[in-house]
Amino acid sequence: MATQDDDHGNKGSDRIKDSAQQIWLAGLGAFAKMQQEGSKAFEALVKDGAGMQKKTQQAAEETLAQAQTRMAGFANEFGTKAAGQWGKLENIFEERVARALEKLGVPSAAEHAALQARVAALEAELQRRPGTSAAPARTASRKTAGRSAAPATAAKKTVRRSSSTKPD
């Protein structure tokens, strides 16, 4: 009986030893496999990281493109508004200059054009009248008339005769 228990106890202890040996070998196998798979896992992580970097870079480029589009829109809108403001400023300037010229008595472009049209109509009417020359004589302007009258008066004044000289 004692031998049976010892044989039975030895078998149990051999089983425990075998089991421990198997656990130890399984651990060593897992460690070896992890060393082999570790480089593969590292490479897989690098590959996943590169993919993630490409995705983030694309997202950043898209965001940058959207921002550039918005800024271009803002710049275009600002340019349009600025051009409108310059147009308004130009109109104000033109109105003020026109008022100043009017105060000084300078005729406007429309008044000048109307006067030219009246002169042309009068010249046409003169040409249609019988007894006038084909080319109407133009009257001298005020400045020219003033100048031509002054020398004639001066010439008359210089031709005076003295009273002491009498013709025979």
PDB file of C-alpha atoms in Angstrom:
ATOM      1  CA  MET A   1       0.000   0.000   0.000  1.00  0.00           C
ATOM      2  CA  ALA A   2       2.793   2.293   0.786  1.00  0.00           C
ATOM      3  CA  THR A   3       4.342   1.557  -2.534  1.00  0.00           C
ATOM      4  CA  GLN A   4       1.128   2.251  -4.291  1.00  0.00           C
ATOM      5  CA  ASP A   5       0.840   5.636  -2.666  1.00  0.00           C
ATOM      6  CA  ASP A   6       4.451   6.380  -3.496  1.00  0.00           C
ATOM      7  CA  ASP A   7       3.964   5.331  -7.097  1.00  0.00           C
ATOM      8  CA  HIS A   8       0.790   7.307  -7.227  1.00  0.00           C
ATOM      9  CA  GLY A   9       2.568  10.295  -5.595  1.00  0.00           C
ATOM     10  CA  ASN A  10       5.494  10.029  -8.019  1.00  0.00           C
ATOM     11  CA  LYS A  11       3.165   9.988 -10.944  1.00  0.00           C
ATOM     12  CA  GLY A  12       1.399  13.121  -9.635  1.00  0.00           C
ATOM     13  CA  SER A  13       4.659  14.864  -9.093  1.00  0.00           C
ATOM     14  CA  ASP A  14       5.871  13.836 -12.560  1.00  0.00           C
ATOM     15  CA  ARG A  15       2.678  15.231 -13.971  1.00  0.00           C
ATOM     16  CA  ILE A  16       3.212  18.528 -12.172  1.00  0.00           C
ATOM     17  CA  LYS A  17       6.779  18.617 -13.417  1.00  0.00           C
ATOM     18  CA  ASP A  18       5.649  17.887 -16.962  1.00  0.00           C
ATOM     19  CA  SER A  19       2.950  20.503 -16.721  1.00  0.00           C
ATOM     20  CA  ALA A  20       5.393  23.097 -15.363  1.00  0.00           C
ATOM     21  CA  GLN A  21       7.834  22.152 -18.110  1.00  0.00           C
ATOM     22  CA  GLN A  22       5.128  22.664 -20.730  1.00  0.00           C
ATOM     23  CA  ILE A  23       4.165  26.029 -19.218  1.00  0.00           C
ATOM     24  CA  TRP A  24       7.804  27.064 -19.223  1.00  0.00           C
ATOM     25  CA  LEU A  25       8.264  25.968 -22.830  1.00  0.00           C
ATOM     26  CA  ALA A  26       5.043  27.746 -23.840  1.00  0.00           C
ATOM     27  CA  GLY A  27       6.350  30.944 -22.211  1.00  0.00           C
ATOM     28  CA  LEU A  28       9.679  30.614 -24.025  1.00  0.00           C
ATOM     29  CA  GLY A  29       7.838  29.966 -27.280  1.00  0.00           C
ATOM     30  CA  ALA A  30       5.646  33.051 -26.738  1.00  0.00           C
ATOM     31  CA  PHE A  31       8.740  35.113 -25.998  1.00  0.00           C
ATOM     32  CA  ALA A  32      10.492  33.854 -29.169  1.00  0.00           C
ATOM     33  CA  LYS A  33       7.381  34.429 -31.210  1.00  0.00           C
ATOM     34  CA  MET A  34       7.044  37.972 -29.829  1.00  0.00           C
ATOM     35  CA  GLN A  35      10.635  38.712 -30.796  1.00  0.00           C
ATOM     36  CA  GLN A  36       9.931  37.543 -34.334  1.00  0.00           C
ATOM     37  CA  GLU A  37       6.518  39.164 -34.486  1.00  0.00           C
ATOM     38  CA  GLY A  38       7.763  42.290 -32.720  1.00  0.00           C
ATOM     39  CA  SER A  39       9.626  43.528 -35.800  1.00  0.00           C
ATOM     40  CA  LYS A  40       6.576  42.713 -37.905  1.00  0.00           C
ATOM     41  CA  ALA A  41       4.344  44.545 -35.426  1.00  0.00           C
ATOM     42  CA  PHE A  42       6.746  47.506 -35.411  1.00  0.00           C
ATOM     43  CA  GLU A  43       6.670  47.630 -39.214  1.00  0.00           C
ATOM     44  CA  ALA A  44       2.871  47.435 -39.152  1.00  0.00           C
ATOM     45  CA  LEU A  45       2.755  50.326 -36.658  1.00  0.00           C
ATOM     46  CA  VAL A  46       5.095  52.394 -38.866  1.00  0.00           C
ATOM     47  CA  LYS A  47       2.878  51.652 -41.865  1.00  0.00           C
ATOM     48  CA  ASP A  48      -0.255  52.649 -39.924  1.00  0.00           C
ATOM     49  CA  GLY A  49       1.489  55.825 -38.723  1.00  0.00           C
ATOM     50  CA  ALA A  50       2.443  56.786 -42.300  1.00  0.00           C
ATOM     51  CA  GLY A  51      -1.149  56.265 -43.393  1.00  0.00           C
ATOM     52  CA  MET A  52      -2.399  58.411 -40.533  1.00  0.00           C
ATOM     53  CA  GLN A  53       0.138  61.134 -41.384  1.00  0.00           C
ATOM     54  CA  LYS A  54      -1.072  61.199 -45.015  1.00  0.00           C
ATOM     55  CA  LYS A  55      -4.677  61.517 -43.875  1.00  0.00           C
ATOM     56  CA  THR A  56      -3.878  64.379 -41.496  1.00  0.00           C
ATOM     57  CA  GLN A  57      -1.776  66.117 -44.122  1.00  0.00           C
ATOM     58  CA  GLN A  58      -4.624  65.852 -46.645  1.00  0.00           C
ATOM     59  CA  ALA A  59      -7.073  67.209 -44.089  1.00  0.00           C
ATOM     60  CA  ALA A  60      -4.709  70.095 -43.324  1.00  0.00           C
ATOM     61  CA  GLU A  61      -4.280  70.863 -47.040  1.00  0.00           C
ATOM     62  CA  GLU A  62      -8.053  70.829 -47.544  1.00  0.00           C
ATOM     63  CA  THR A  63      -8.507  73.192 -44.599  1.00  0.00           C
ATOM     64  CA  LEU A  64      -5.784  75.453 -45.970  1.00  0.00           C
ATOM     65  CA  ALA A  65      -7.406  75.457 -49.427  1.00  0.00           C
ATOM     66  CA  GLN A  66     -10.761  76.361 -47.882  1.00  0.00           C
ATOM     67  CA  ALA A  67      -9.125  79.170 -45.900  1.00  0.00           C
ATOM     68  CA  GLN A  68      -7.401  80.464 -49.043  1.00  0.00           C
ATOM     69  CA  THR A  69     -10.700  80.405 -50.927  1.00  0.00           C
ATOM     70  CA  ARG A  70     -12.421  82.318 -48.141  1.00  0.00           C
ATOM     71  CA  MET A  71      -9.603  84.876 -47.967  1.00  0.00           C
ATOM     72  CA  ALA A  72      -9.722  85.348 -51.743  1.00  0.00           C
ATOM     73  CA  GLY A  73     -13.467  85.930 -51.447  1.00  0.00           C
ATOM     74  CA  PHE A  74     -12.925  88.459 -48.662  1.00  0.00           C
ATOM     75  CA  ALA A  75     -10.235  90.223 -50.707  1.00  0.00           C
ATOM     76  CA  ASN A  76     -12.492  90.346 -53.765  1.00  0.00           C
ATOM     77  CA  GLU A  77     -15.392  91.696 -51.686  1.00  0.00           C
ATOM     78  CA  PHE A  78     -13.109  94.262 -50.061  1.00  0.00           C
ATOM     79  CA  GLY A  79     -11.806  95.349 -53.477  1.00  0.00           C
ATOM     80  CA  THR A  80     -15.345  95.763 -54.772  1.00  0.00           C
ATOM     81  CA  LYS A  81     -16.356  97.827 -51.746  1.00  0.00           C
ATOM     82  CA  ALA A  82     -13.212  99.939 -52.000  1.00  0.00           C
ATOM     83  CA  ALA A  83     -13.852 100.593 -55.695  1.00  0.00           C
ATOM     84  CA  GLY A  84     -17.393 101.651 -54.836  1.00  0.00           C
ATOM     85  CA  GLN A  85     -16.099 104.020 -52.179  1.00  0.00           C
ATOM     86  CA  TRP A  86     -13.593 105.502 -54.653  1.00  0.00           C
ATOM     87  CA  GLY A  87     -16.441 105.993 -57.126  1.00  0.00           C
ATOM     88  CA  LYS A  88     -18.459 107.843 -54.496  1.00  0.00           C
ATOM     89  CA  LEU A  89     -15.446 109.963 -53.562  1.00  0.00           C
ATOM     90  CA  GLU A  90     -14.856 110.779 -57.235  1.00  0.00           C
ATOM     91  CA  ASN A  91     -18.495 111.851 -57.656  1.00  0.00           C
ATOM     92  CA  ILE A  92     -18.295 114.108 -54.593  1.00  0.00           C
ATOM     93  CA  PHE A  93     -15.082 115.666 -55.922  1.00  0.00           C
ATOM     94  CA  GLU A  94     -16.614 116.259 -59.368  1.00  0.00           C
ATOM     95  CA  GLU A  95     -19.717 117.862 -57.850  1.00  0.00           C
ATOM     96  CA  ARG A  96     -17.644 120.220 -55.694  1.00  0.00           C
ATOM     97  CA  VAL A  97     -15.409 121.230 -58.603  1.00  0.00           C
ATOM     98  CA  ALA A  98     -18.491 121.872 -60.765  1.00  0.00           C
ATOM     99  CA  ARG A  99     -19.998 124.061 -58.034  1.00  0.00           C
ATOM    100  CA  ALA A 100     -16.760 126.012 -57.651  1.00  0.00           C
ATOM    101  CA  LEU A 101     -16.492 126.573 -61.414  1.00  0.00           C
ATOM    102  CA  GLU A 102     -20.131 127.666 -61.504  1.00  0.00           C
ATOM    103  CA  LYS A 103     -19.463 130.234 -58.742  1.00  0.00           C
ATOM    104  CA  LEU A 104     -16.534 131.567 -60.769  1.00  0.00           C
ATOM    105  CA  GLY A 105     -18.780 131.959 -63.819  1.00  0.00           C
ATOM    106  CA  VAL A 106     -17.129 129.263 -65.919  1.00  0.00           C
ATOM    107  CA  PRO A 107     -19.747 127.668 -68.205  1.00  0.00           C
ATOM    108  CA  SER A 108     -20.339 123.963 -67.859  1.00  0.00           C
ATOM    109  CA  ALA A 109     -19.681 121.527 -70.688  1.00  0.00           C
ATOM    110  CA  ALA A 110     -23.409 121.333 -71.425  1.00  0.00           C
ATOM    111  CA  GLU A 111     -23.711 125.132 -71.577  1.00  0.00           C
ATOM    112  CA  HIS A 112     -20.682 125.314 -73.850  1.00  0.00           C
ATOM    113  CA  ALA A 113     -22.141 122.672 -76.166  1.00  0.00           C
ATOM    114  CA  ALA A 114     -25.488 124.502 -76.262  1.00  0.00           C
ATOM    115  CA  LEU A 115     -23.730 127.766 -77.170  1.00  0.00           C
ATOM    116  CA  GLN A 116     -21.816 126.053 -79.970  1.00  0.00           C
ATOM    117  CA  ALA A 117     -25.057 124.615 -81.302  1.00  0.00           C
ATOM    118  CA  ARG A 118     -26.668 128.088 -81.282  1.00  0.00           C
ATOM    119  CA  VAL A 119     -23.704 129.596 -83.143  1.00  0.00           C
ATOM    120  CA  ALA A 120     -23.846 126.816 -85.732  1.00  0.00           C
ATOM    121  CA  ALA A 121     -27.603 127.377 -86.181  1.00  0.00           C
ATOM    122  CA  LEU A 122     -27.118 131.146 -86.616  1.00  0.00           C
ATOM    123  CA  GLU A 123     -24.341 130.597 -89.181  1.00  0.00           C
ATOM    124  CA  ALA A 124     -26.576 128.200 -91.098  1.00  0.00           C
ATOM    125  CA  GLU A 125     -29.394 130.751 -91.057  1.00  0.00           C
ATOM    126  CA  LEU A 126     -27.080 133.494 -92.344  1.00  0.00           C
ATOM    127  CA  GLN A 127     -25.952 131.296 -95.210  1.00  0.00           C
ATOM    128  CA  ARG A 128     -29.558 130.646 -96.248  1.00  0.00           C
ATOM    129  CA  ARG A 129     -30.476 134.328 -96.466  1.00  0.00           C
ATOM    130  CA  PRO A 130     -30.260 135.881 -99.919  1.00  0.00           C
ATOM    131  CA  GLY A 131     -27.744 138.672-100.411  1.00  0.00           C
ATOM    132  CA  THR A 132     -25.146 137.454 -97.914  1.00  0.00           C
ATOM    133  CA  SER A 133     -21.793 136.054 -98.911  1.00  0.00           C
ATOM    134  CA  ALA A 134     -21.244 132.310 -98.960  1.00  0.00           C
ATOM    135  CA  ALA A 135     -18.753 132.530 -96.111  1.00  0.00           C
ATOM    136  CA  PRO A 136     -20.110 134.718 -93.344  1.00  0.00           C
ATOM    137  CA  ALA A 137     -17.672 137.186 -91.854  1.00  0.00           C
ATOM    138  CA  ARG A 138     -16.909 136.337 -88.299  1.00  0.00           C
ATOM    139  CA  THR A 139     -17.136 139.151 -85.828  1.00  0.00           C
ATOM    140  CA  ALA A 140     -14.088 139.903 -83.781  1.00  0.00           C
ATOM    141  CA  SER A 141     -14.097 138.916 -80.159  1.00  0.00           C
ATOM    142  CA  ARG A 142     -14.239 141.564 -77.470  1.00  0.00           C
ATOM    143  CA  LYS A 143     -10.505 141.398 -76.823  1.00  0.00           C
ATOM    144  CA  THR A 144      -9.615 141.768 -80.514  1.00  0.00           C
ATOM    145  CA  ALA A 145     -12.094 144.601 -81.003  1.00  0.00           C
ATOM    146  CA  GLY A 146     -10.666 146.475 -78.021  1.00  0.00           C
ATOM    147  CA  ARG A 147      -7.141 146.144 -79.313  1.00  0.00           C
ATOM    148  CA  SER A 148      -7.869 147.267 -82.869  1.00  0.00           C
ATOM    149  CA  ALA A 149      -9.776 150.359 -81.735  1.00  0.00           C
ATOM    150  CA  ALA A 150      -7.022 151.587 -79.428  1.00  0.00           C
ATOM    151  CA  PRO A 151      -4.239 151.883 -82.047  1.00  0.00           C
ATOM    152  CA  ALA A 152      -6.575 153.731 -84.471  1.00  0.00           C
ATOM    153  CA  THR A 153      -7.372 156.289 -81.769  1.00  0.00           C
ATOM    154  CA  ALA A 154      -3.719 156.645 -80.944  1.00  0.00           C
ATOM    155  CA  ALA A 155      -2.897 157.205 -84.618  1.00  0.00           C
ATOM    156  CA  LYS A 156      -5.470 159.959 -84.823  1.00  0.00           C
ATOM    157  CA  LYS A 157      -4.008 161.678 -81.798  1.00  0.00           C
ATOM    158  CA  THR A 158      -0.506 161.741 -83.225  1.00  0.00           C
ATOM    159  CA  VAL A 159      -1.576 163.380 -86.500  1.00  0.00           C
ATOM    160  CA  ARG A 160      -2.435 166.722 -84.950  1.00  0.00           C
ATOM    161  CA  ARG A 161      -1.454 169.844 -86.679  1.00  0.00           C
ATOM    162  CA  SER A 162      -0.135 172.748 -84.886  1.00  0.00           C
ATOM    163  CA  SER A 163      -2.086 176.007 -85.224  1.00  0.00           C
ATOM    164  CA  SER A 164       0.989 178.095 -85.930  1.00  0.00           C
ATOM    165  CA  THR A 165       1.643 176.476 -89.246  1.00  0.00           C
ATOM    166  CA  LYS A 166      -0.715 177.626 -91.941  1.00  0.00           C
ATOM    167  CA  PRO A 167      -0.716 176.337 -95.424  1.00  0.00           C
ATOM    168  CA  ASP A 168      -0.232 178.840 -98.209  1.00  0.00           C
TER     169      ASP A 168
END
